[in-house]
Each structure stands twice: as structure tokens, then as C-alpha cells.
Tab-separated table of C-alpha atoms in Angstrom:
chain	number	residue	atom	x	y	z
H	169	UNK	CA	35.311	97.364	62.130
H	170	UNK	CA	35.987	99.628	64.916
H	171	UNK	CA	36.307	103.398	64.926
H	172	UNK	CA	36.424	106.374	66.989
H	173	UNK	CA	34.171	109.310	67.942
H	174	UNK	CA	35.312	112.716	68.330
H	175	UNK	CA	33.731	114.993	70.865
H	176	UNK	CA	32.210	117.961	69.940
H	177	UNK	CA	35.250	119.990	71.234
H	178	UNK	CA	37.489	117.546	69.311
H	179	UNK	CA	39.717	117.135	72.522
H	180	UNK	CA	39.170	113.569	73.287
H	181	UNK	CA	38.864	110.495	71.231
H	182	UNK	CA	36.658	107.566	72.230
H	183	UNK	CA	37.731	104.219	70.805
H	184	UNK	CA	34.905	101.604	70.005
H	185	UNK	CA	35.503	97.947	70.278
H	186	UNK	CA	36.406	96.297	66.921
H	187	UNK	CA	34.630	93.164	65.775
H	188	UNK	CA	38.067	91.415	64.752
H	189	UNK	CA	39.157	88.998	67.588
H	190	UNK	CA	42.744	89.506	66.616
H	191	UNK	CA	43.014	93.107	67.590
H	192	UNK	CA	41.988	95.326	70.802
H	193	UNK	CA	39.905	98.566	70.399
H	194	UNK	CA	42.929	100.504	69.370
H	195	UNK	CA	43.703	98.173	66.412
H	196	UNK	CA	46.685	96.664	67.991
H	197	UNK	CA	47.442	93.026	68.355
H	198	UNK	CA	45.194	91.659	71.000
H	199	UNK	CA	46.824	91.811	74.692
H	200	UNK	CA	47.100	88.444	76.329
H	201	UNK	CA	48.258	89.532	79.783
H	202	UNK	CA	46.407	88.454	82.907
H	203	UNK	CA	46.394	89.617	86.419
H	204	UNK	CA	48.694	86.908	87.266
H	205	UNK	CA	51.260	87.937	84.551
H	206	UNK	CA	50.849	91.451	85.729
H	207	UNK	CA	51.462	90.528	89.368
H	208	UNK	CA	54.731	88.573	88.348
H	209	UNK	CA	56.016	91.613	86.567
H	210	UNK	CA	55.322	93.928	89.588
H	211	UNK	CA	56.923	91.235	91.877
H	212	UNK	CA	59.996	91.015	89.657
H	213	UNK	CA	60.251	94.809	89.876
H	214	UNK	CA	59.517	95.245	93.647
H	215	UNK	CA	61.109	92.243	95.279
H	216	UNK	CA	64.581	93.154	93.710
H	217	UNK	CA	68.008	94.247	94.702
H	218	UNK	CA	66.228	96.926	96.771
H	219	UNK	CA	64.842	94.286	99.214
H	220	UNK	CA	68.538	93.072	99.862
H	221	UNK	CA	69.434	96.467	101.126
H	222	UNK	CA	66.773	96.851	103.583
H	223	UNK	CA	68.525	94.949	106.346
H	224	UNK	CA	71.377	97.657	106.021
H	225	UNK	CA	68.815	100.445	105.813
H	226	UNK	CA	66.985	99.019	109.052
H	227	UNK	CA	70.442	99.049	110.917
H	228	UNK	CA	70.822	102.654	110.241
H	229	UNK	CA	67.225	103.762	111.028
H	230	UNK	CA	66.653	101.325	114.133
H	231	UNK	CA	63.619	99.445	115.336
H	232	UNK	CA	61.486	102.426	115.638
H	233	UNK	CA	62.110	104.696	112.644
H	234	UNK	CA	62.935	101.740	110.371
H	235	UNK	CA	59.480	99.952	110.326
H	236	UNK	CA	57.598	103.280	110.297
H	237	UNK	CA	59.787	104.447	107.171
H	238	UNK	CA	58.840	101.191	105.677
H	239	UNK	CA	55.148	101.449	106.376
H	240	UNK	CA	55.066	105.036	105.116
H	241	UNK	CA	56.963	104.430	101.878
H	242	UNK	CA	54.509	101.511	101.263
H	243	UNK	CA	51.466	103.449	101.926
H	244	UNK	CA	52.602	106.599	99.680
H	245	UNK	CA	53.491	104.128	96.806
H	246	UNK	CA	50.176	102.111	96.995
H	247	UNK	CA	48.070	105.431	96.990
H	248	UNK	CA	50.020	107.040	94.215
H	249	UNK	CA	50.250	103.859	91.920
H	250	UNK	CA	46.311	103.906	92.227
H	251	UNK	CA	46.395	107.314	90.978
H	252	UNK	CA	48.481	106.676	88.179
H	253	UNK	CA	46.996	103.350	87.040
H	254	UNK	CA	43.660	105.285	86.629
H	255	UNK	CA	45.667	107.384	84.096
H	256	UNK	CA	46.023	104.566	81.606
H	257	UNK	CA	43.013	105.752	79.698
H	258	UNK	CA	42.267	109.297	78.806
H	259	UNK	CA	38.509	110.108	79.455
H	260	UNK	CA	36.115	106.946	79.935
H	261	UNK	CA	38.024	104.235	81.973
H	262	UNK	CA	36.714	101.459	79.669
H	263	UNK	CA	36.889	103.199	76.186
H	264	UNK	CA	39.131	106.046	76.389
H	265	UNK	CA	42.333	106.607	74.403
H	266	UNK	CA	44.958	104.181	75.981
H	267	UNK	CA	48.409	105.683	77.019
H	268	UNK	CA	51.100	102.910	76.077
H	269	UNK	CA	53.754	104.283	78.518
H	270	UNK	CA	54.331	106.528	81.376
H	271	UNK	CA	55.584	109.370	79.043
H	272	UNK	CA	52.531	109.097	76.989
H	273	UNK	CA	50.250	109.380	80.092
H	274	UNK	CA	52.047	112.481	81.177
H	275	UNK	CA	51.662	113.905	77.712
H	276	UNK	CA	47.786	113.241	77.548
H	277	UNK	CA	47.320	114.988	80.991
H	278	UNK	CA	49.969	117.492	81.359
H	279	UNK	CA	51.892	118.167	78.500
H	280	UNK	CA	54.662	120.765	78.011
H	281	UNK	CA	57.905	120.512	79.715
H	282	UNK	CA	56.363	117.661	82.049
H	283	UNK	CA	56.865	115.265	79.278
H	284	UNK	CA	60.610	115.478	78.712
H	285	UNK	CA	61.101	115.679	82.342
H	286	UNK	CA	59.160	112.407	82.982
H	287	UNK	CA	61.106	110.741	80.014
H	288	UNK	CA	64.342	112.065	81.486
H	289	UNK	CA	63.608	110.739	84.894
H	290	UNK	CA	61.988	107.461	83.687
H	291	UNK	CA	64.740	106.349	81.084
H	292	UNK	CA	67.774	107.594	83.409
H	293	UNK	CA	66.376	105.388	86.196
H	294	UNK	CA	65.842	102.357	83.797
H	295	UNK	CA	69.229	102.862	82.745
H	296	UNK	CA	70.569	103.121	86.328
H	297	UNK	CA	68.560	100.380	87.539
H	298	UNK	CA	70.311	97.885	84.908
H	299	UNK	CA	73.549	98.998	86.373
H	300	UNK	CA	72.266	98.372	89.906
H	301	UNK	CA	70.993	95.042	88.882
H	302	UNK	CA	74.295	94.070	87.141
H	303	UNK	CA	76.403	95.125	90.398
H	304	UNK	CA	73.719	93.023	92.523
H	305	UNK	CA	73.917	89.952	90.356
H	306	UNK	CA	77.472	89.980	90.306
H	307	UNK	CA	77.951	90.235	94.215
H	308	UNK	CA	75.560	87.384	94.326
H	309	UNK	CA	77.500	85.239	92.183
H	310	UNK	CA	80.864	85.841	93.754
H	311	UNK	CA	79.194	85.108	97.118
H	312	UNK	CA	78.579	81.445	95.990
H	313	UNK	CA	82.108	80.922	95.699
H	314	UNK	CA	82.928	82.841	98.786
H	315	UNK	CA	80.267	80.924	100.753
H	316	UNK	CA	81.808	77.627	99.518
H	317	UNK	CA	85.366	78.854	100.442
H	318	UNK	CA	84.356	79.758	103.913
H	319	UNK	CA	82.823	76.345	104.341
H	320	UNK	CA	85.639	74.402	103.268
H	321	UNK	CA	88.611	76.569	104.467
H	322	UNK	CA	87.260	78.292	107.575
H	323	UNK	CA	85.644	81.559	108.291
H	324	UNK	CA	89.059	83.312	109.005
H	325	UNK	CA	90.279	82.653	105.354
H	326	UNK	CA	90.594	85.250	102.852
H	327	UNK	CA	87.937	84.451	100.492
H	328	UNK	CA	87.510	87.691	98.729
H	329	UNK	CA	86.424	87.610	95.070
H	330	UNK	CA	87.012	89.937	92.131
H	331	UNK	CA	83.513	90.932	91.016
H	332	UNK	CA	84.487	92.201	87.518
H	333	UNK	CA	84.503	88.650	86.120
H	334	UNK	CA	81.005	88.149	87.218
H	335	UNK	CA	79.741	91.592	85.915
H	336	UNK	CA	80.918	90.540	82.445
H	337	UNK	CA	79.381	87.100	82.550
H	338	UNK	CA	76.002	88.838	83.673
H	339	UNK	CA	76.344	91.125	80.704
H	340	UNK	CA	76.943	88.217	78.270
H	341	UNK	CA	73.640	86.765	79.585
H	342	UNK	CA	71.754	89.956	79.202
H	343	UNK	CA	72.964	90.355	75.493
H	344	UNK	CA	71.178	86.964	74.821
H	345	UNK	CA	67.776	88.155	76.614
H	346	UNK	CA	67.853	91.550	75.364
H	347	UNK	CA	67.165	90.198	71.911
H	348	UNK	CA	63.420	89.342	73.197
H	349	UNK	CA	61.316	91.531	70.936
H	350	UNK	CA	59.147	93.409	73.674
H	351	UNK	CA	57.634	93.597	77.104
H	352	UNK	CA	54.579	91.211	76.027
H	353	UNK	CA	57.088	88.363	75.484
H	354	UNK	CA	58.490	88.596	79.027
H	355	UNK	CA	55.680	86.857	80.924
H	356	UNK	CA	57.401	83.494	81.288
H	357	UNK	CA	60.823	85.281	82.592
H	358	UNK	CA	58.839	87.389	85.052
H	359	UNK	CA	57.151	84.372	86.334
H	360	UNK	CA	60.325	82.482	86.817
H	361	UNK	CA	61.938	85.745	88.303
H	362	UNK	CA	58.951	85.949	90.746
H	363	UNK	CA	59.289	82.446	92.081
H	364	UNK	CA	62.999	83.250	92.502
H	365	UNK	CA	62.125	86.486	94.591
H	366	UNK	CA	60.113	84.615	97.013
H	367	UNK	CA	62.715	81.881	97.226
H	368	UNK	CA	65.598	84.132	98.254
H	369	UNK	CA	63.322	86.490	100.492
H	370	UNK	CA	62.037	83.497	102.310
H	371	UNK	CA	65.494	82.031	102.695
H	372	UNK	CA	66.781	85.316	104.153
H	373	UNK	CA	63.824	85.582	106.677
H	374	UNK	CA	64.355	81.895	107.840
H	375	UNK	CA	68.299	82.604	108.351
H	376	UNK	CA	67.713	85.580	110.104
H	377	UNK	CA	65.108	83.963	112.525
H	378	UNK	CA	67.490	81.077	112.933
H	379	UNK	CA	70.300	83.329	113.931
H	380	UNK	CA	67.912	85.292	116.357
H	381	UNK	CA	66.819	82.071	117.975
H	382	UNK	CA	70.130	80.271	118.222
H	383	UNK	CA	72.281	83.299	119.067
H	384	UNK	CA	74.682	85.043	119.784
H	385	UNK	CA	73.107	88.208	118.712
H	386	UNK	CA	74.650	91.232	117.525
H	387	UNK	CA	74.022	94.553	119.083
H	388	UNK	CA	70.807	96.253	118.244
H	389	UNK	CA	69.328	99.543	119.338
H	390	UNK	CA	66.065	101.468	119.029
H	391	UNK	CA	67.621	104.205	117.127
H	392	UNK	CA	70.141	102.185	114.744
H	393	UNK	CA	73.721	102.978	114.504
H	394	UNK	CA	74.946	104.903	117.670
H	395	UNK	CA	76.573	108.298	117.335
H	396	UNK	CA	80.143	108.087	119.246
H	397	UNK	CA	80.116	104.189	119.134
H	398	UNK	CA	79.679	103.212	115.584
H	399	UNK	CA	79.655	106.452	113.534
H	400	UNK	CA	80.224	110.221	114.294
H	401	UNK	CA	77.341	112.715	113.997
H	402	UNK	CA	77.736	113.528	110.339
H	403	UNK	CA	77.878	109.903	109.267
H	404	UNK	CA	74.932	109.230	111.170
H	405	UNK	CA	73.104	111.791	109.241
H	406	UNK	CA	74.465	110.865	106.004
H	407	UNK	CA	73.783	107.288	106.443
H	408	UNK	CA	70.235	107.909	107.617
H	409	UNK	CA	69.372	109.706	104.714
H	410	UNK	CA	71.055	106.997	102.214
H	411	UNK	CA	68.758	104.314	104.014
H	412	UNK	CA	65.747	106.282	103.074
H	413	UNK	CA	67.001	106.178	99.579
H	414	UNK	CA	67.370	102.668	99.510
H	415	UNK	CA	64.064	102.156	101.088
H	416	UNK	CA	62.680	104.280	98.150
H	417	UNK	CA	64.428	102.105	95.806
H	418	UNK	CA	62.614	99.102	97.160
H	419	UNK	CA	59.223	100.469	95.956
H	420	UNK	CA	60.311	101.788	92.604
H	421	UNK	CA	57.981	99.779	90.308
H	422	UNK	CA	55.687	102.926	89.534
H	423	UNK	CA	58.035	103.709	86.699
H	424	UNK	CA	57.041	100.566	84.657
H	425	UNK	CA	53.389	100.452	85.976
H	426	UNK	CA	51.728	101.759	82.825
H	427	UNK	CA	53.860	99.690	80.787
H	428	UNK	CA	52.815	96.632	82.733
H	429	UNK	CA	49.131	97.721	82.521
H	430	UNK	CA	49.394	97.817	78.752
H	431	UNK	CA	50.194	94.217	78.570
H	432	UNK	CA	46.903	93.248	80.269
H	433	UNK	CA	43.695	91.844	78.226
H	434	UNK	CA	40.878	93.689	79.350
H	435	UNK	CA	42.149	96.317	81.651
H	436	UNK	CA	74.929	94.151	105.606
H	437	UNK	CA	74.674	96.107	102.368
H	438	UNK	CA	73.328	92.883	100.952
H	439	UNK	CA	71.735	90.524	103.295
H	440	UNK	CA	72.672	87.600	101.759
H	441	UNK	CA	76.441	88.511	100.464
H	442	UNK	CA	77.629	90.407	103.436
H	443	UNK	CA	77.890	87.250	105.394
H	444	UNK	CA	76.043	87.636	108.265
H	445	UNK	CA	75.231	83.964	107.407
H	446	UNK	CA	77.984	81.121	106.959
H	447	UNK	CA	75.811	77.889	107.248
H	448	UNK	CA	74.038	76.154	105.976
H	449	UNK	CA	76.174	77.205	103.246
H	450	UNK	CA	74.256	75.246	100.580
H	451	UNK	CA	71.179	77.193	101.544
H	452	UNK	CA	73.114	80.550	101.291
H	453	UNK	CA	74.249	79.486	97.903
H	454	UNK	CA	70.651	78.544	96.564
H	455	UNK	CA	69.460	81.909	97.753
H	456	UNK	CA	72.223	83.751	95.771
H	457	UNK	CA	71.508	81.607	92.727
H	458	UNK	CA	67.801	82.633	93.064
H	459	UNK	CA	69.085	86.249	93.264
H	460	UNK	CA	71.061	85.991	90.012
H	461	UNK	CA	68.151	84.190	88.024
H	462	UNK	CA	65.678	86.837	89.460
H	463	UNK	CA	67.861	89.786	88.312
H	464	UNK	CA	68.123	88.420	84.855
H	465	UNK	CA	64.383	88.685	84.575
H	466	UNK	CA	64.403	92.034	86.599
H	467	UNK	CA	66.896	93.679	84.243
H	468	UNK	CA	64.720	92.914	81.298
H	469	UNK	CA	61.567	94.066	82.987
H	470	UNK	CA	62.918	97.375	83.427
H	471	UNK	CA	65.011	97.890	80.285
H	472	UNK	CA	62.341	96.704	77.801
H	473	UNK	CA	60.444	99.813	77.868
H	474	UNK	CA	63.519	101.944	77.421
H	475	UNK	CA	64.460	99.615	74.478
H	476	UNK	CA	60.829	100.181	73.160
H	477	UNK	CA	61.176	104.127	73.496
H	478	UNK	CA	64.531	104.103	71.501
H	479	UNK	CA	63.158	101.577	68.790
H	480	UNK	CA	59.920	103.224	68.398
H	481	UNK	CA	61.709	106.684	67.689
H	482	UNK	CA	64.098	105.263	65.403
H	483	UNK	CA	61.307	103.423	63.310
H	484	UNK	CA	59.383	106.748	63.064
H	485	UNK	CA	62.488	108.649	61.837
H	486	UNK	CA	64.451	106.064	59.891
H	487	UNK	CA	61.899	103.350	58.902
H	488	UNK	CA	64.322	101.296	56.906
H	489	UNK	CA	67.232	101.466	59.314
H	490	UNK	CA	64.805	99.913	62.008
H	491	UNK	CA	63.261	97.235	59.753
H	492	UNK	CA	63.822	93.488	59.843
H	493	UNK	CA	66.332	92.044	57.204
H	494	UNK	CA	66.043	88.201	56.448
H	495	UNK	CA	64.198	87.903	60.053
H	496	UNK	CA	66.831	89.730	61.824
H	497	UNK	CA	66.577	93.197	63.040
H	498	UNK	CA	70.058	94.547	62.882
H	499	UNK	CA	69.600	97.984	64.617
H	500	UNK	CA	67.968	95.994	67.554
H	501	UNK	CA	70.912	93.590	67.596
H	502	UNK	CA	73.553	96.181	67.562
H	503	UNK	CA	71.983	98.828	69.988
H	504	UNK	CA	70.783	96.706	72.450
H	505	UNK	CA	74.149	94.677	72.728
H	506	UNK	CA	75.873	98.294	72.798
H	507	UNK	CA	73.518	99.148	75.790
H	508	UNK	CA	74.314	96.004	77.792
H	509	UNK	CA	78.187	96.676	77.078
H	510	UNK	CA	77.822	100.376	78.444
H	511	UNK	CA	75.992	99.147	81.479
H	512	UNK	CA	78.427	96.378	82.274
H	513	UNK	CA	81.423	98.841	81.966
H	514	UNK	CA	79.905	101.294	84.139
H	515	UNK	CA	78.863	98.527	86.837
H	516	UNK	CA	82.553	97.365	86.815
H	517	UNK	CA	83.850	101.168	87.291
H	518	UNK	CA	81.008	102.000	89.949
H	519	UNK	CA	80.368	98.827	92.068
H	520	UNK	CA	79.117	100.625	95.265
H	521	UNK	CA	75.952	98.623	96.125
H	522	UNK	CA	74.119	100.674	98.866
H	523	UNK	CA	75.168	104.184	97.494
H	524	UNK	CA	74.197	103.368	93.907
H	525	UNK	CA	70.728	102.032	95.009
H	526	UNK	CA	70.226	104.954	97.347
H	527	UNK	CA	70.966	107.521	94.333
H	528	UNK	CA	68.496	105.367	91.963
H	529	UNK	CA	65.852	105.375	94.613
H	530	UNK	CA	66.032	109.116	95.090
H	531	UNK	CA	65.978	109.987	91.437
H	532	UNK	CA	62.759	107.944	90.715
H	533	UNK	CA	60.802	108.298	94.015
H	534	UNK	CA	59.509	111.988	93.993
H	535	UNK	CA	59.058	112.459	90.306
H	536	UNK	CA	57.763	109.166	89.108
H	537	UNK	CA	56.018	107.700	92.195
H	538	UNK	CA	54.708	110.952	93.598
H	539	UNK	CA	54.796	114.069	91.592
H	540	UNK	CA	53.423	112.999	88.096
H	541	UNK	CA	50.709	110.690	89.791
H	542	UNK	CA	49.395	113.501	91.882
H	543	UNK	CA	49.498	116.264	89.095
H	544	UNK	CA	47.767	113.933	86.771
H	545	UNK	CA	45.011	113.096	89.191
H	546	UNK	CA	44.666	116.790	90.014
H	547	UNK	CA	44.191	117.620	86.137
H	548	UNK	CA	41.985	114.616	85.687
H	549	UNK	CA	39.608	115.463	88.648
H	550	UNK	CA	40.003	119.170	87.880
H	551	UNK	CA	40.544	119.881	91.629
H	552	UNK	CA	40.121	123.427	92.513
H	553	UNK	CA	43.273	124.934	93.567
H	554	UNK	CA	43.917	125.425	97.466
H	555	UNK	CA	41.007	122.992	97.897
H	556	UNK	CA	41.373	120.634	100.863
H	557	UNK	CA	42.429	117.666	98.648
H	558	UNK	CA	44.549	119.897	96.625
H	559	UNK	CA	46.544	121.224	99.546
H	560	UNK	CA	46.912	117.578	100.967
H	561	UNK	CA	48.162	116.181	97.855
H	562	UNK	CA	50.655	119.121	97.224
H	563	UNK	CA	51.838	118.808	100.740
H	564	UNK	CA	52.371	115.211	100.307
H	565	UNK	CA	54.286	115.757	97.001
H	566	UNK	CA	56.474	118.550	98.870
H	567	UNK	CA	57.401	116.546	101.787
H	568	UNK	CA	58.689	113.536	99.259
H	569	UNK	CA	60.555	116.275	97.341
H	570	UNK	CA	62.559	117.094	100.460
H	571	UNK	CA	63.123	113.406	101.360
H	572	UNK	CA	64.444	112.830	97.736
H	573	UNK	CA	66.723	115.657	97.894
H	574	UNK	CA	68.319	114.362	101.315
H	575	UNK	CA	68.465	110.887	100.380
H	576	UNK	CA	70.241	111.910	96.775
H	577	UNK	CA	72.741	113.905	98.583
H	578	UNK	CA	73.561	111.342	101.197
H	579	UNK	CA	73.939	108.816	98.413
H	580	UNK	CA	76.166	110.790	96.407
H	581	UNK	CA	78.274	111.384	99.486
H	582	UNK	CA	78.492	107.846	99.709
H	583	UNK	CA	79.655	107.304	96.459
H	584	UNK	CA	82.482	110.005	96.879
H	585	UNK	CA	83.434	108.216	99.965
H	586	UNK	CA	83.782	104.797	98.396
H	587	UNK	CA	86.008	106.446	95.522
H	588	UNK	CA	88.505	107.585	97.865
H	589	UNK	CA	89.740	104.033	98.305
H	590	UNK	CA	88.551	102.492	95.060
H	591	UNK	CA	90.923	101.094	92.583
H	592	UNK	CA	88.956	100.253	89.081
H	593	UNK	CA	88.831	96.781	88.007
H	594	UNK	CA	90.235	95.490	91.137
H	595	UNK	CA	87.061	95.728	93.362
H	596	UNK	CA	86.686	92.351	95.690
H	597	UNK	CA	83.979	91.495	97.669
């Protein structure tokens, strides 16, 4: 049997491995995840709807600031996710107490107000990501009919589609998949979604290269959209900051990194629907099918941790209500169905692709990708205040905070502009 040793101060538990092969060192069912399944989860989270908005973001930032911004966000995310991954266990990296969720990690290292702030940021972002994925999937599904219409009726035909029907259809599919019990059962769906991710990303790159080689090319500049030609000065500022939010959303997997780690055994707006491409129409259709399939899995990867948090809390407060009855968990069925219904309704009411992604990216980037990993690392390593490394990490956090504020403000401005001409339930793409 396994056990735990309390340190002299009683502040830390060290879990000793159990001899039972069916459970892990914490007494829970043995984890079966591998590096490959974790990679599939991360790819599903990273190569999502955020990638589809990068073409628009690069158009706003230009050939200099665009690639530099991508590399900077990638480097920051890579570094801070390394800090966050080191917080999966408290104390000894091999035998220390496990943190099963991001919020538990924050509670172990920081405590106090950090815990509820982390939970608020994480779960609001997961909820919002569900809306963003629903909008993206519906636009891609509508784009399949739109592509076929352009092919058979000509490019000058009005082929606009009402997205509300597609949003409802995606919601129905998610009601079914939401009944998967937990994150650990998603590995097969994430693998399929990861394959779809690479497929549509490769198709988008291939079509872009073909367009570049064959011409005629659209206008490109080193600084992106031009003031006085494409936009006025105020629009340029707002759209630049909104583009930063979209780039941040493309690197948003830190919010579920701890949850993924806990599965392991051992340790135009949208480039494929804005119709920069018409032919070959079947290839555009295939890419959009891949997007829809991927987002079915991506929706689950982001929402399952939220489901687990709500159902875990209910099990602690009302064990009888959250229990299975005749093999069916009524609470899970009702609450998850209601959750998807609310997501679906909000997606119909707010179908603004780039602005919604910008808001989500800005909400998640600073607190979840930078602030908490940095603060936990400082606490874990006990870095002296005002030491060189402490100052460098705090400076990084402060700069990212300013970027988050600017991106969030610009994205909210984008939503407000869209609302001026928006008619509910009649959105066409």
C-alpha cells in the first residue's frame, strides 16, 4: 500500500508509490496518457480557430511587425508554459503532491485571491472559447455551400448563407459529445482533431502559395493596412491592437496545460471562409470540413475541464444529486445540455469572428499565460525581490499586461462597431 510522509513543518506531502498496478501514487485510477496523446490535445488547442484569423492579423500588422509579433508571442508562451508545467507537482518533481487543475496549482503555490481570480479567468475563457469555436465551425460549414454556389453559379452570384442554422447544428453535435465523461476519454477525439488541424492548415498554406505563384496578387505593404488608403488613423490603431489579441488567442493552450499534464502516465477574418480562394472548390470544401471536425474536438478539449470543475463541486455539496442513476448521470446530462444551449444562443447573438477571438485572446493571455506562471515560479524558486531575474520576470509580466489591455479595448471596440449594423438571427456570411 502507498502512503504519504508529512514533513516536520507539516507544510508539504510527499506521496509514495503504491504497489497496486491499477492506481497511481495518488490513489486515483492509473493514467494512460502518453506524449503522443498530450501532443494531440495541445495541437487541438493551439491549431484552432485562432490560426484561421492570423492571415487577417498579419494584414493589419504588415510584413515586419506581423512575423515579429508571432515569434515574440510564441517565445513568451513557450517559456511561461515551461514554468507552468513545473508546477504540476508541489515539492519533489517526481513524488510531490499532484495538482490536478490549473486552479489547484495556483492554490498550492499562491493561495488567497489568486485562486478565485485564476478560476474566473480560466472558466470564463473556456466558456468564451466554446462560443468562439461554435462561431468558427458554423462559418466553415456555411462556407462549404458558399464555395459550391460560387463554383456552379459564378463568382458574382450572391451566395451568402445564414449562419444561425449551422450554429444550431453544431450545438446539437456538441450535446452528444459533451456526454463523454471526462478529459481522459478524449484522446481519440483529440487525435482526429489534430489530423484535421494539420490538414486544413496545409491546405491554406498550399492555396496561398498557389495564389502567390500564379497571381495576380493583391496589394501588400511592409506596415499592413495603410492610413488614408485602407483605414483612417483611429481605425489603424484599433485594428492593430485587435490583431495582437487574435495572435494571443492563437497561443492560448496554457489554460488547459495542467489538465493535459494530468492525463499523462508517468509525468480575411478567416482565411478559408473569407473567399480569398474560389478554386479548386473541392479543396476549399475539404479544408472547411476539416475545420468543422477539428472544432468538434477542440470544443471538448476546452470545455471538459469546466465540466469537471462544476460536477466536482456539485459532487462535494450534493453527492446524491450528482450520482449515477441506472447508469445515467442525470445532472451531467441536464447541465451539459443546458451549457451547450447557452453557448449556441450566444454564438447566434454574437457572430463577430475576429473581435470575439481578440477578446478571448486578451482575457487569457496575460493572467493565464504570463502572470500566474511567473508568480508561481517566483514563489517556487523563492527568488529575492528586486533580484535581476525577479525584475526581468516582472517586467515581462507588466509589458504583457499592457498588451492585454490594448488588445481587449480594441476588440470590444470591434464588437461595438459590428453591433451598429447587426440584426439578430439574420447574420449572413
